[in-house]
CSV table of C-alpha atoms in Angstrom, one decimal:
chain,number,residue,atom,x,y,z
A,179,UNK,CA,43.2,-9.9,5.7
A,180,UNK,CA,42.6,-6.2,5.0
A,181,UNK,CA,39.6,-3.9,4.8
A,182,UNK,CA,37.8,-4.3,1.5
A,183,UNK,CA,38.7,-8.0,1.1
A,184,UNK,CA,35.7,-10.0,-0.1
A,185,UNK,CA,35.0,-13.4,1.1
A,186,UNK,CA,34.1,-16.1,-1.4
A,187,UNK,CA,30.3,-16.6,-1.4
A,188,UNK,CA,28.7,-19.6,0.2
A,189,UNK,CA,25.6,-21.0,-1.3
A,190,UNK,CA,23.2,-22.9,0.9
A,191,UNK,CA,20.1,-24.7,-0.5
A,192,UNK,CA,17.2,-23.9,1.8
A,193,UNK,CA,15.7,-27.4,2.2
A,194,UNK,CA,12.7,-28.2,4.4
A,195,UNK,CA,15.1,-30.6,6.2
A,196,UNK,CA,17.6,-27.8,7.0
A,197,UNK,CA,14.8,-25.5,8.3
A,198,UNK,CA,13.4,-28.2,10.6
A,199,UNK,CA,16.8,-29.6,11.6
A,200,UNK,CA,18.0,-26.0,12.5
A,201,UNK,CA,14.8,-25.3,14.5
A,202,UNK,CA,15.1,-28.5,16.5
A,203,UNK,CA,18.9,-28.2,17.1
A,204,UNK,CA,18.2,-24.8,18.5
A,205,UNK,CA,15.3,-26.1,20.5
A,206,UNK,CA,12.8,-23.8,18.8
A,207,UNK,CA,9.5,-25.6,18.5
A,208,UNK,CA,7.5,-22.6,17.1
A,209,UNK,CA,5.1,-24.3,14.6
A,210,UNK,CA,6.0,-21.9,11.8
A,211,UNK,CA,9.4,-23.6,11.6
A,212,UNK,CA,8.1,-27.1,11.1
A,213,UNK,CA,4.4,-27.3,10.3
A,214,UNK,CA,3.5,-25.8,6.9
A,215,UNK,CA,-0.3,-26.0,7.5
A,216,UNK,CA,-0.1,-24.0,10.8
A,217,UNK,CA,2.4,-21.6,9.1
A,218,UNK,CA,-0.2,-20.9,6.4
A,219,UNK,CA,-2.9,-20.3,9.0
A,220,UNK,CA,-0.6,-17.6,10.4
A,221,UNK,CA,-0.3,-15.9,7.0
A,222,UNK,CA,3.0,-17.4,5.8
A,223,UNK,CA,3.1,-19.3,2.6
A,224,UNK,CA,5.2,-22.1,4.1
A,225,UNK,CA,7.5,-22.8,7.0
A,226,UNK,CA,10.5,-20.6,7.3
A,227,UNK,CA,14.0,-20.7,8.8
A,228,UNK,CA,14.3,-19.5,12.4
A,229,UNK,CA,16.7,-16.7,13.4
A,230,UNK,CA,18.9,-19.1,15.4
A,231,UNK,CA,19.6,-21.2,12.3
A,232,UNK,CA,20.4,-18.0,10.3
A,233,UNK,CA,22.7,-17.0,13.2
A,234,UNK,CA,24.4,-20.4,13.1
A,235,UNK,CA,24.9,-20.3,9.3
A,236,UNK,CA,26.4,-16.8,9.4
A,237,UNK,CA,28.8,-17.9,12.1
A,238,UNK,CA,29.7,-21.0,10.1
A,239,UNK,CA,30.3,-18.9,7.0
A,240,UNK,CA,32.9,-16.8,8.8
A,241,UNK,CA,34.7,-19.5,10.6
A,242,UNK,CA,34.8,-21.7,7.5
A,243,UNK,CA,36.6,-18.9,5.7
A,244,UNK,CA,39.0,-17.8,8.5
A,245,UNK,CA,39.9,-21.4,9.4
A,246,UNK,CA,40.4,-23.7,12.4
A,247,UNK,CA,41.9,-20.9,14.6
A,248,UNK,CA,39.0,-18.5,14.1
A,249,UNK,CA,36.9,-17.6,17.1
A,250,UNK,CA,33.6,-15.6,16.9
A,251,UNK,CA,33.5,-12.6,19.2
A,252,UNK,CA,30.3,-10.9,18.2
A,253,UNK,CA,27.5,-11.7,15.7
A,254,UNK,CA,24.8,-9.2,15.0
A,255,UNK,CA,22.2,-10.0,12.4
A,256,UNK,CA,18.9,-8.5,11.1
A,257,UNK,CA,16.4,-10.6,9.2
A,258,UNK,CA,14.6,-9.4,6.1
A,259,UNK,CA,13.0,-11.7,3.5
A,260,UNK,CA,12.2,-15.1,4.9
A,261,UNK,CA,14.1,-18.3,3.9
A,262,UNK,CA,11.4,-20.6,2.6
A,263,UNK,CA,11.9,-24.2,1.5
A,264,UNK,CA,13.1,-24.5,-2.1
A,265,UNK,CA,15.0,-21.2,-2.1
A,266,UNK,CA,18.8,-20.8,-2.1
A,267,UNK,CA,20.6,-18.4,0.2
A,268,UNK,CA,24.0,-17.0,-0.9
A,269,UNK,CA,26.1,-15.6,1.9
A,270,UNK,CA,28.7,-13.0,0.9
A,271,UNK,CA,31.0,-11.0,3.1
A,272,UNK,CA,33.3,-8.0,3.1
A,273,UNK,CA,36.0,-7.2,5.6
A,274,UNK,CA,35.3,-3.7,6.9
A,275,UNK,CA,37.8,-3.4,9.6
A,276,UNK,CA,41.0,-5.1,10.9
A,277,UNK,CA,42.6,-4.4,14.3
A,278,UNK,CA,45.5,-6.7,15.2
A,279,UNK,CA,44.1,-10.3,15.0
A,280,UNK,CA,40.5,-9.2,14.9
A,281,UNK,CA,38.5,-8.6,11.8
A,282,UNK,CA,35.0,-7.2,11.4
A,283,UNK,CA,33.0,-8.6,8.4
A,284,UNK,CA,29.8,-7.3,6.9
A,285,UNK,CA,27.7,-10.2,5.9
A,286,UNK,CA,24.7,-10.4,3.5
A,287,UNK,CA,22.6,-13.5,2.8
A,288,UNK,CA,20.5,-13.1,-0.3
A,289,UNK,CA,17.7,-15.4,-1.5
A,290,UNK,CA,15.2,-15.1,-4.4
A,291,UNK,CA,13.1,-12.7,-2.4
A,292,UNK,CA,15.9,-10.3,-1.4
A,293,UNK,CA,18.1,-10.0,1.6
A,294,UNK,CA,17.3,-12.6,4.1
A,295,UNK,CA,20.0,-11.4,6.5
A,296,UNK,CA,22.3,-8.5,6.9
A,297,UNK,CA,24.8,-8.4,9.7
A,298,UNK,CA,28.2,-7.8,11.2
A,299,UNK,CA,30.5,-10.4,12.6
A,300,UNK,CA,33.6,-9.8,14.7
A,301,UNK,CA,36.1,-12.6,14.6
A,302,UNK,CA,39.5,-13.3,16.0
A,303,UNK,CA,41.9,-15.2,13.7
A,304,UNK,CA,45.0,-17.1,14.5
A,305,UNK,CA,48.0,-15.0,13.5
A,306,UNK,CA,51.1,-16.7,12.3
A,307,UNK,CA,53.8,-16.4,14.9
B,221,UNK,CA,0.6,-2.6,40.9
B,222,UNK,CA,-3.0,-1.7,40.4
B,223,UNK,CA,-2.2,-0.1,37.1
B,224,UNK,CA,-0.5,-3.3,35.9
B,225,UNK,CA,-3.5,-5.4,36.5
B,226,UNK,CA,-5.7,-2.8,34.7
B,227,UNK,CA,-3.3,-3.0,31.8
B,228,UNK,CA,-3.6,-6.7,31.5
B,229,UNK,CA,-7.4,-6.9,32.0
B,230,UNK,CA,-8.4,-5.8,28.5
B,231,UNK,CA,-11.7,-7.6,28.6
B,232,UNK,CA,-10.9,-9.0,25.2
B,233,UNK,CA,-11.2,-5.6,23.7
B,234,UNK,CA,-9.2,-5.4,20.5
B,235,UNK,CA,-7.9,-2.1,21.6
B,236,UNK,CA,-5.5,-1.3,18.7
B,237,UNK,CA,-7.8,-2.5,16.1
B,238,UNK,CA,-11.0,-0.8,17.1
B,239,UNK,CA,-9.5,2.6,18.0
B,240,UNK,CA,-7.1,4.7,16.1
B,241,UNK,CA,-4.6,7.6,16.6
B,242,UNK,CA,-4.9,8.9,20.1
B,243,UNK,CA,-5.7,5.4,21.5
B,244,UNK,CA,-2.7,3.9,19.7
B,245,UNK,CA,-0.5,6.4,21.6
B,246,UNK,CA,-2.2,5.4,24.8
B,247,UNK,CA,-1.7,1.8,24.1
B,248,UNK,CA,1.9,2.4,23.4
B,249,UNK,CA,2.3,4.3,26.7
B,250,UNK,CA,0.9,1.2,28.5
B,251,UNK,CA,3.2,-1.2,26.8
B,252,UNK,CA,6.2,1.1,27.0
B,253,UNK,CA,5.8,1.1,30.8
B,254,UNK,CA,7.3,-2.4,30.6
B,255,UNK,CA,10.7,-1.0,29.5
B,256,UNK,CA,13.3,-1.7,32.1
B,257,UNK,CA,11.4,-4.5,33.7
B,258,UNK,CA,12.7,-8.1,33.9
B,259,UNK,CA,11.9,-10.5,31.1
B,260,UNK,CA,13.5,-13.5,32.9
B,261,UNK,CA,15.1,-13.8,36.3
B,262,UNK,CA,17.5,-16.4,37.4
B,263,UNK,CA,16.6,-18.7,34.4
B,264,UNK,CA,18.5,-22.0,34.3
B,265,UNK,CA,19.3,-23.8,31.1
B,266,UNK,CA,17.4,-27.0,30.8
B,267,UNK,CA,20.6,-28.9,29.9
B,268,UNK,CA,24.2,-28.1,30.8
B,269,UNK,CA,26.4,-27.5,27.8
B,270,UNK,CA,26.9,-30.9,26.3
B,271,UNK,CA,28.5,-32.6,23.3
B,272,UNK,CA,25.3,-34.2,21.8
B,273,UNK,CA,23.5,-30.9,21.5
B,274,UNK,CA,26.7,-29.3,20.1
B,275,UNK,CA,27.0,-32.1,17.5
B,276,UNK,CA,23.3,-31.9,16.5
B,277,UNK,CA,23.7,-28.2,16.0
B,278,UNK,CA,26.9,-28.6,13.9
B,279,UNK,CA,25.1,-31.3,11.8
B,280,UNK,CA,22.2,-29.0,11.1
B,281,UNK,CA,24.4,-26.1,10.3
B,282,UNK,CA,26.9,-28.1,8.3
B,283,UNK,CA,29.6,-26.6,10.5
B,284,UNK,CA,32.8,-28.7,10.6
B,285,UNK,CA,34.9,-26.2,12.7
B,286,UNK,CA,37.4,-28.4,14.6
B,287,UNK,CA,37.0,-26.4,17.8
B,288,UNK,CA,33.5,-27.8,18.2
B,289,UNK,CA,34.4,-31.5,18.3
B,290,UNK,CA,36.7,-33.9,20.1
B,291,UNK,CA,38.3,-33.6,23.5
B,292,UNK,CA,38.4,-29.9,24.6
B,293,UNK,CA,35.4,-29.1,22.3
B,294,UNK,CA,33.7,-25.8,23.0
B,295,UNK,CA,30.1,-24.9,21.9
B,296,UNK,CA,29.7,-22.9,18.7
B,297,UNK,CA,29.3,-19.4,20.1
B,298,UNK,CA,26.2,-18.8,18.0
B,299,UNK,CA,24.5,-21.5,20.1
B,300,UNK,CA,24.3,-19.0,22.9
B,301,UNK,CA,20.5,-18.6,22.8
B,302,UNK,CA,19.9,-22.3,22.2
B,303,UNK,CA,21.0,-23.1,25.8
B,304,UNK,CA,18.4,-20.8,27.2
B,305,UNK,CA,15.5,-22.1,25.1
B,306,UNK,CA,12.4,-23.6,26.8
B,307,UNK,CA,11.9,-26.3,24.2
B,308,UNK,CA,8.7,-28.3,24.0
B,309,UNK,CA,8.1,-28.0,27.7
B,310,UNK,CA,8.1,-24.2,27.5
B,311,UNK,CA,9.6,-21.3,29.3
B,312,UNK,CA,9.1,-21.7,33.1
B,313,UNK,CA,11.5,-18.8,33.7
B,314,UNK,CA,9.8,-16.0,31.9
B,315,UNK,CA,8.9,-13.2,34.2
B,316,UNK,CA,5.4,-12.0,35.1
B,317,UNK,CA,6.1,-8.7,33.3
B,318,UNK,CA,7.1,-10.5,30.1
B,319,UNK,CA,3.9,-12.6,30.2
B,320,UNK,CA,1.8,-9.5,31.0
B,321,UNK,CA,3.3,-7.6,28.1
B,322,UNK,CA,2.6,-10.5,25.7
B,323,UNK,CA,-1.0,-10.9,27.0
B,324,UNK,CA,-1.5,-7.2,26.4
B,325,UNK,CA,-0.2,-7.4,22.9
B,326,UNK,CA,-2.2,-10.6,22.2
B,327,UNK,CA,-5.3,-8.9,23.5
B,328,UNK,CA,-4.8,-6.0,21.2
B,329,UNK,CA,-4.7,-8.3,18.2
B,330,UNK,CA,-1.0,-8.6,17.8
B,331,UNK,CA,-1.0,-12.3,18.1
B,332,UNK,CA,1.8,-13.3,15.7
B,333,UNK,CA,5.5,-13.1,16.5
B,334,UNK,CA,8.6,-13.0,14.4
B,335,UNK,CA,12.2,-12.5,15.4
B,336,UNK,CA,13.9,-9.7,13.5
B,337,UNK,CA,17.3,-9.0,15.2
B,338,UNK,CA,19.8,-10.9,17.2
B,339,UNK,CA,23.0,-9.3,18.6
B,340,UNK,CA,25.3,-11.5,20.5
B,341,UNK,CA,28.7,-10.9,22.2
B,342,UNK,CA,30.7,-13.8,23.3
B,343,UNK,CA,33.0,-13.2,26.3
B,344,UNK,CA,34.1,-16.7,27.1
B,345,UNK,CA,33.6,-20.1,25.4
B,346,UNK,CA,31.0,-22.5,26.7
B,347,UNK,CA,32.3,-25.9,27.5
B,348,UNK,CA,30.6,-29.2,28.1
B,349,UNK,CA,29.5,-29.4,31.7
B,350,UNK,CA,28.9,-25.6,32.1
B,351,UNK,CA,25.6,-24.8,33.8
B,352,UNK,CA,23.8,-22.0,32.0
B,353,UNK,CA,21.9,-19.3,33.9
B,354,UNK,CA,20.4,-16.2,32.5
B,355,UNK,CA,18.7,-12.9,33.3
B,356,UNK,CA,16.9,-10.8,30.8
B,357,UNK,CA,15.4,-7.3,30.8
B,358,UNK,CA,12.8,-5.7,28.5
B,359,UNK,CA,15.0,-3.0,26.9
B,360,UNK,CA,12.4,-1.3,24.7
B,361,UNK,CA,8.9,-1.5,23.3
B,362,UNK,CA,8.5,0.4,20.0
B,363,UNK,CA,5.6,2.6,19.0
B,364,UNK,CA,3.2,0.9,16.5
B,365,UNK,CA,5.0,0.1,13.2
B,366,UNK,CA,3.6,-1.1,9.9
B,367,UNK,CA,5.7,-3.7,8.2
B,368,UNK,CA,5.2,-6.0,5.2
B,369,UNK,CA,4.0,-8.7,7.6
B,370,UNK,CA,1.5,-6.5,9.4
B,371,UNK,CA,1.2,-3.8,12.0
B,372,UNK,CA,2.7,-4.3,15.4
B,373,UNK,CA,5.3,-3.4,18.0
B,374,UNK,CA,8.9,-4.4,18.3
B,375,UNK,CA,10.0,-5.7,21.6
B,376,UNK,CA,13.7,-5.8,22.4
B,377,UNK,CA,15.2,-7.8,25.3
B,378,UNK,CA,18.7,-8.0,26.5
B,379,UNK,CA,19.9,-11.2,28.2
B,380,UNK,CA,23.1,-11.9,30.2
B,381,UNK,CA,24.1,-15.5,29.9
B,382,UNK,CA,26.3,-17.0,32.6
B,383,UNK,CA,28.3,-20.2,32.6
B,384,UNK,CA,28.9,-21.6,36.1
B,385,UNK,CA,28.1,-18.1,37.3
B,386,UNK,CA,30.6,-16.3,35.1
B,387,UNK,CA,29.3,-13.9,32.4
B,388,UNK,CA,29.8,-15.8,29.1
B,389,UNK,CA,27.8,-13.7,26.7
B,390,UNK,CA,25.2,-11.1,26.0
B,391,UNK,CA,22.2,-11.6,23.8
B,392,UNK,CA,20.0,-8.8,22.5
B,393,UNK,CA,16.9,-10.0,20.7
B,394,UNK,CA,14.2,-8.1,18.9
B,395,UNK,CA,10.9,-9.5,17.9
B,396,UNK,CA,7.9,-8.1,16.2
B,397,UNK,CA,4.5,-8.8,17.8
B,398,UNK,CA,2.1,-8.2,15.0
B,399,UNK,CA,-1.4,-8.6,13.6
B,400,UNK,CA,-0.9,-10.5,10.4
B,401,UNK,CA,-2.0,-8.7,7.2
B,402,UNK,CA,-5.1,-10.3,5.7
B,403,UNK,CA,-3.3,-11.6,2.7
B,404,UNK,CA,-0.5,-14.1,2.8
B,405,UNK,CA,2.4,-13.4,0.3
B,406,UNK,CA,1.0,-16.2,-1.9
B,407,UNK,CA,-2.7,-16.4,-2.8
B,408,UNK,CA,-4.8,-18.1,-0.2
B,409,UNK,CA,-6.1,-21.3,-1.7
B,410,UNK,CA,-9.4,-21.0,0.2
B,411,UNK,CA,-12.3,-19.1,-1.3
B,412,UNK,CA,-12.8,-15.6,0.0
B,413,UNK,CA,-15.1,-15.3,2.9
B,414,UNK,CA,-18.3,-13.3,2.4
B,415,UNK,CA,-17.5,-10.6,4.9
B,416,UNK,CA,-20.4,-8.4,6.0
B,417,UNK,CA,-18.0,-5.8,7.3
B,418,UNK,CA,-15.8,-5.9,4.2
B,419,UNK,CA,-13.6,-2.8,4.0
B,420,UNK,CA,-14.9,-0.1,1.7
B,421,UNK,CA,-12.9,1.7,-1.0
B,422,UNK,CA,-11.6,5.0,0.0
B,423,UNK,CA,-13.9,8.0,-0.5
B,424,UNK,CA,-13.0,10.6,-3.1
B,425,UNK,CA,-12.1,14.0,-1.6
B,426,UNK,CA,-14.8,16.3,-2.9
B,427,UNK,CA,-14.2,20.1,-2.6
B,428,UNK,CA,-15.4,23.2,-4.3
B,429,UNK,CA,-12.8,22.9,-7.1
B,430,UNK,CA,-13.9,19.4,-8.1
B,431,UNK,CA,-17.5,19.1,-6.9
B,432,UNK,CA,-18.7,19.6,-10.5
B,433,UNK,CA,-16.8,16.5,-11.6
B,434,UNK,CA,-18.4,14.3,-9.0
B,435,UNK,CA,-21.9,15.8,-9.7
B,436,UNK,CA,-21.3,14.7,-13.3
B,437,UNK,CA,-20.3,11.2,-12.2
B,438,UNK,CA,-23.5,11.0,-10.2
B,439,UNK,CA,-25.4,11.8,-13.4
B,440,UNK,CA,-23.3,9.3,-15.4
B,441,UNK,CA,-21.5,12.1,-17.3
B,442,UNK,CA,-17.8,12.4,-17.4
B,443,UNK,CA,-17.1,16.1,-17.5
B,444,UNK,CA,-13.9,17.6,-18.7
B,445,UNK,CA,-13.0,21.2,-17.7
B,446,UNK,CA,-12.5,23.6,-20.6
B,447,UNK,CA,-10.6,26.9,-20.1
B,448,UNK,CA,-12.9,29.9,-20.6
B,449,UNK,CA,-10.1,31.9,-22.3
B,450,UNK,CA,-7.8,29.5,-24.3
B,451,UNK,CA,-10.3,26.6,-24.5
B,452,UNK,CA,-7.6,24.1,-23.3
B,453,UNK,CA,-9.1,20.9,-21.9
B,454,UNK,CA,-8.0,19.7,-18.4
B,455,UNK,CA,-8.6,16.7,-16.3
B,456,UNK,CA,-8.4,16.2,-13.3
B,457,UNK,CA,-10.3,19.4,-12.4
B,458,UNK,CA,-8.2,22.4,-11.2
B,459,UNK,CA,-9.1,25.9,-10.2
B,460,UNK,CA,-7.1,27.5,-13.0
B,461,UNK,CA,-5.8,26.8,-16.5
B,462,UNK,CA,-2.3,25.3,-16.6
B,463,UNK,CA,-1.8,26.8,-20.1
B,464,UNK,CA,-2.9,30.4,-19.6
B,465,UNK,CA,-3.7,30.7,-15.9
B,466,UNK,CA,-7.3,31.8,-16.5
B,467,UNK,CA,-9.8,31.0,-13.7
B,468,UNK,CA,-12.7,30.9,-16.2
B,469,UNK,CA,-14.0,27.6,-17.3
B,470,UNK,CA,-16.9,25.5,-18.5
B,471,UNK,CA,-17.2,21.8,-19.2
B,472,UNK,CA,-17.5,19.4,-22.1
B,473,UNK,CA,-18.9,15.9,-21.7
B,474,UNK,CA,-16.5,13.1,-22.6
B,475,UNK,CA,-17.7,10.9,-25.4
B,476,UNK,CA,-16.6,7.9,-23.4
B,477,UNK,CA,-14.2,6.6,-26.0
B,478,UNK,CA,-10.5,6.2,-25.0
B,479,UNK,CA,-7.4,4.0,-25.2
B,480,UNK,CA,-5.0,2.7,-22.7
B,481,UNK,CA,-2.1,5.2,-22.7
B,482,UNK,CA,-0.2,3.3,-20.0
B,483,UNK,CA,-0.9,1.0,-17.1
B,484,UNK,CA,0.6,-0.7,-14.1
B,485,UNK,CA,-0.4,-4.0,-12.4
B,486,UNK,CA,-0.7,-3.7,-8.6
B,487,UNK,CA,0.6,-6.7,-6.7
B,488,UNK,CA,1.8,-5.2,-3.6
B,489,UNK,CA,1.2,-3.7,-1.1
B,490,UNK,CA,-2.4,-4.9,-0.5
B,491,UNK,CA,-5.0,-2.4,0.6
B,492,UNK,CA,-8.3,-3.2,2.2
B,493,UNK,CA,-11.1,-3.3,-0.4
B,494,UNK,CA,-8.7,-4.0,-3.2
B,495,UNK,CA,-7.9,-7.4,-4.4
B,496,UNK,CA,-4.5,-7.6,-6.1
B,497,UNK,CA,-3.3,-8.2,-8.7
B,498,UNK,CA,-5.3,-5.6,-10.6
B,499,UNK,CA,-4.6,-3.2,-13.4
B,500,UNK,CA,-4.5,0.5,-13.0
B,501,UNK,CA,-4.8,2.3,-16.4
B,502,UNK,CA,-3.8,5.7,-17.6
B,503,UNK,CA,-6.6,6.3,-20.1
B,504,UNK,CA,-6.3,8.8,-22.9
B,505,UNK,CA,-9.8,10.0,-23.7
B,506,UNK,CA,-10.8,10.7,-27.3
B,507,UNK,CA,-10.8,14.4,-26.3
B,508,UNK,CA,-7.1,14.2,-25.6
B,509,UNK,CA,-6.9,14.4,-21.8
B,510,UNK,CA,-5.9,11.5,-19.7
B,511,UNK,CA,-7.2,10.1,-16.4
B,512,UNK,CA,-6.3,7.2,-14.1
B,513,UNK,CA,-8.9,4.5,-13.5
B,514,UNK,CA,-9.5,0.8,-13.5
B,515,UNK,CA,-9.6,-1.2,-16.7
B,516,UNK,CA,-12.4,-3.8,-16.3
B,517,UNK,CA,-13.7,-6.7,-18.4
B,518,UNK,CA,-10.2,-8.0,-19.1
B,519,UNK,CA,-7.8,-10.0,-16.9
B,520,UNK,CA,-5.2,-7.8,-15.2
B,521,UNK,CA,-2.4,-9.4,-17.3
B,522,UNK,CA,-4.2,-8.8,-20.6
B,523,UNK,CA,-4.3,-5.0,-20.4
B,524,UNK,CA,-2.1,-3.5,-23.2
B,525,UNK,CA,-1.0,-0.1,-24.2
B,526,UNK,CA,-3.2,1.1,-27.1
B,527,UNK,CA,-6.1,-1.1,-26.1
B,528,UNK,CA,-9.4,0.6,-26.9
B,529,UNK,CA,-11.7,1.2,-23.9
B,530,UNK,CA,-15.1,2.6,-23.2
B,531,UNK,CA,-16.3,4.6,-20.3
B,532,UNK,CA,-18.8,3.0,-17.9
B,533,UNK,CA,-19.8,3.7,-14.3
B,534,UNK,CA,-19.2,1.2,-11.6
B,535,UNK,CA,-21.4,1.1,-8.6
B,536,UNK,CA,-18.9,0.4,-5.8
B,537,UNK,CA,-21.3,0.6,-2.8
B,538,UNK,CA,-24.5,2.3,-1.9
B,539,UNK,CA,-22.9,5.8,-1.9
B,540,UNK,CA,-20.0,5.6,-4.3
B,541,UNK,CA,-20.0,5.3,-8.1
B,542,UNK,CA,-16.8,5.6,-10.1
B,543,UNK,CA,-16.0,6.1,-13.8
B,544,UNK,CA,-14.1,3.0,-15.0
B,545,UNK,CA,-13.1,1.8,-18.5
B,546,UNK,CA,-14.1,-1.4,-20.1
B,547,UNK,CA,-11.8,-3.1,-22.5
B,548,UNK,CA,-13.0,-3.7,-26.1
B,549,UNK,CA,-14.1,-0.3,-27.3
B,550,UNK,CA,-17.9,-0.1,-27.7
B,551,UNK,CA,-19.4,-1.1,-24.4
């Protein structure tokens, strides 16, 4: 674990089921996350992923990589292009800073439209004793 | 509190849509007054931290981290906000100020909302059985911004989340309250509405250096400037010759024949009064000068370099005519 290290990418198919399941699991019942017709009325071509799901997926990407001992300390994300059903998001990450057992990782999630999410995650990892 | 009431009572006036500039600043002043006020006070999570909600979250996210299951499970830290959500029964704990701010933005036409940023810090794990409480403050309300989605204001709130009274995390959240752009990012399947107040194309800026050009257009003549000294032709009109610097000039009338020298197809961004996609051509006139205009009489995706075109005049509305070029040479 050192600055510059790149995490293997994680590709996530953006299914309608994932969008709806993520919205409901995060208790977000905004219609744009489950009702395509109402989403269109609001100017969106389809339903789109809510920010809580993106947050959860970014967190999962980091802990998947750093393993069972990994603990998230901070997750800061900014959304760009929406995640619509049928798209694919590829998460990639670069370690930007390491201090003791704590790493900071720059994360980008890209879909066909561009960057869905950019963010920074601080994670504590279990160090071998 | 008189001012607050006044701020909310907009009498349905679409303030930000109907007034521009100075009033946009005034509107921002009114909404910026909410900075520092409470967005939620002594909110209580509708459910204590619990394994079923944790499991449903992990299923949705595909997250198999062992720390989130089994005896001693903790909640995924990224669930922080989920514990504070109102769900289908809504937010009973939003403050008056927050509701007022939203009513003000809704009243100004900024009716849509999208989350743009989320910054969370996790200070201690949330465990099944923890009771969640939270307080939030309106941290900032941005000036009016124009984004791909539409024009609106960013509202940033900062929430402290407590577990059994102990600070467990902070959650800064930014949303955009916006008036959606007319066009969705995919074509609207519905037919366009005949709109009496349809936006008009921008007016040309007519000044003493180019007035003769527009007088020509009004008379259905496309006039090219010719230098009075070196006889170079120039278009668009300029006060002096780019070749020799002479301020002397007269005009020659274009024959109307031309070819597409180059073109672009506009898809984005949409402008009122224009209906993308459409082709914008750089037309080389038979006289050798070039001008930018629309290519008509051919689908936007059939415009090609070298295509012969012919000048015609397009009546845009009751006060504006424009020179455009019809594909197919003789017109």
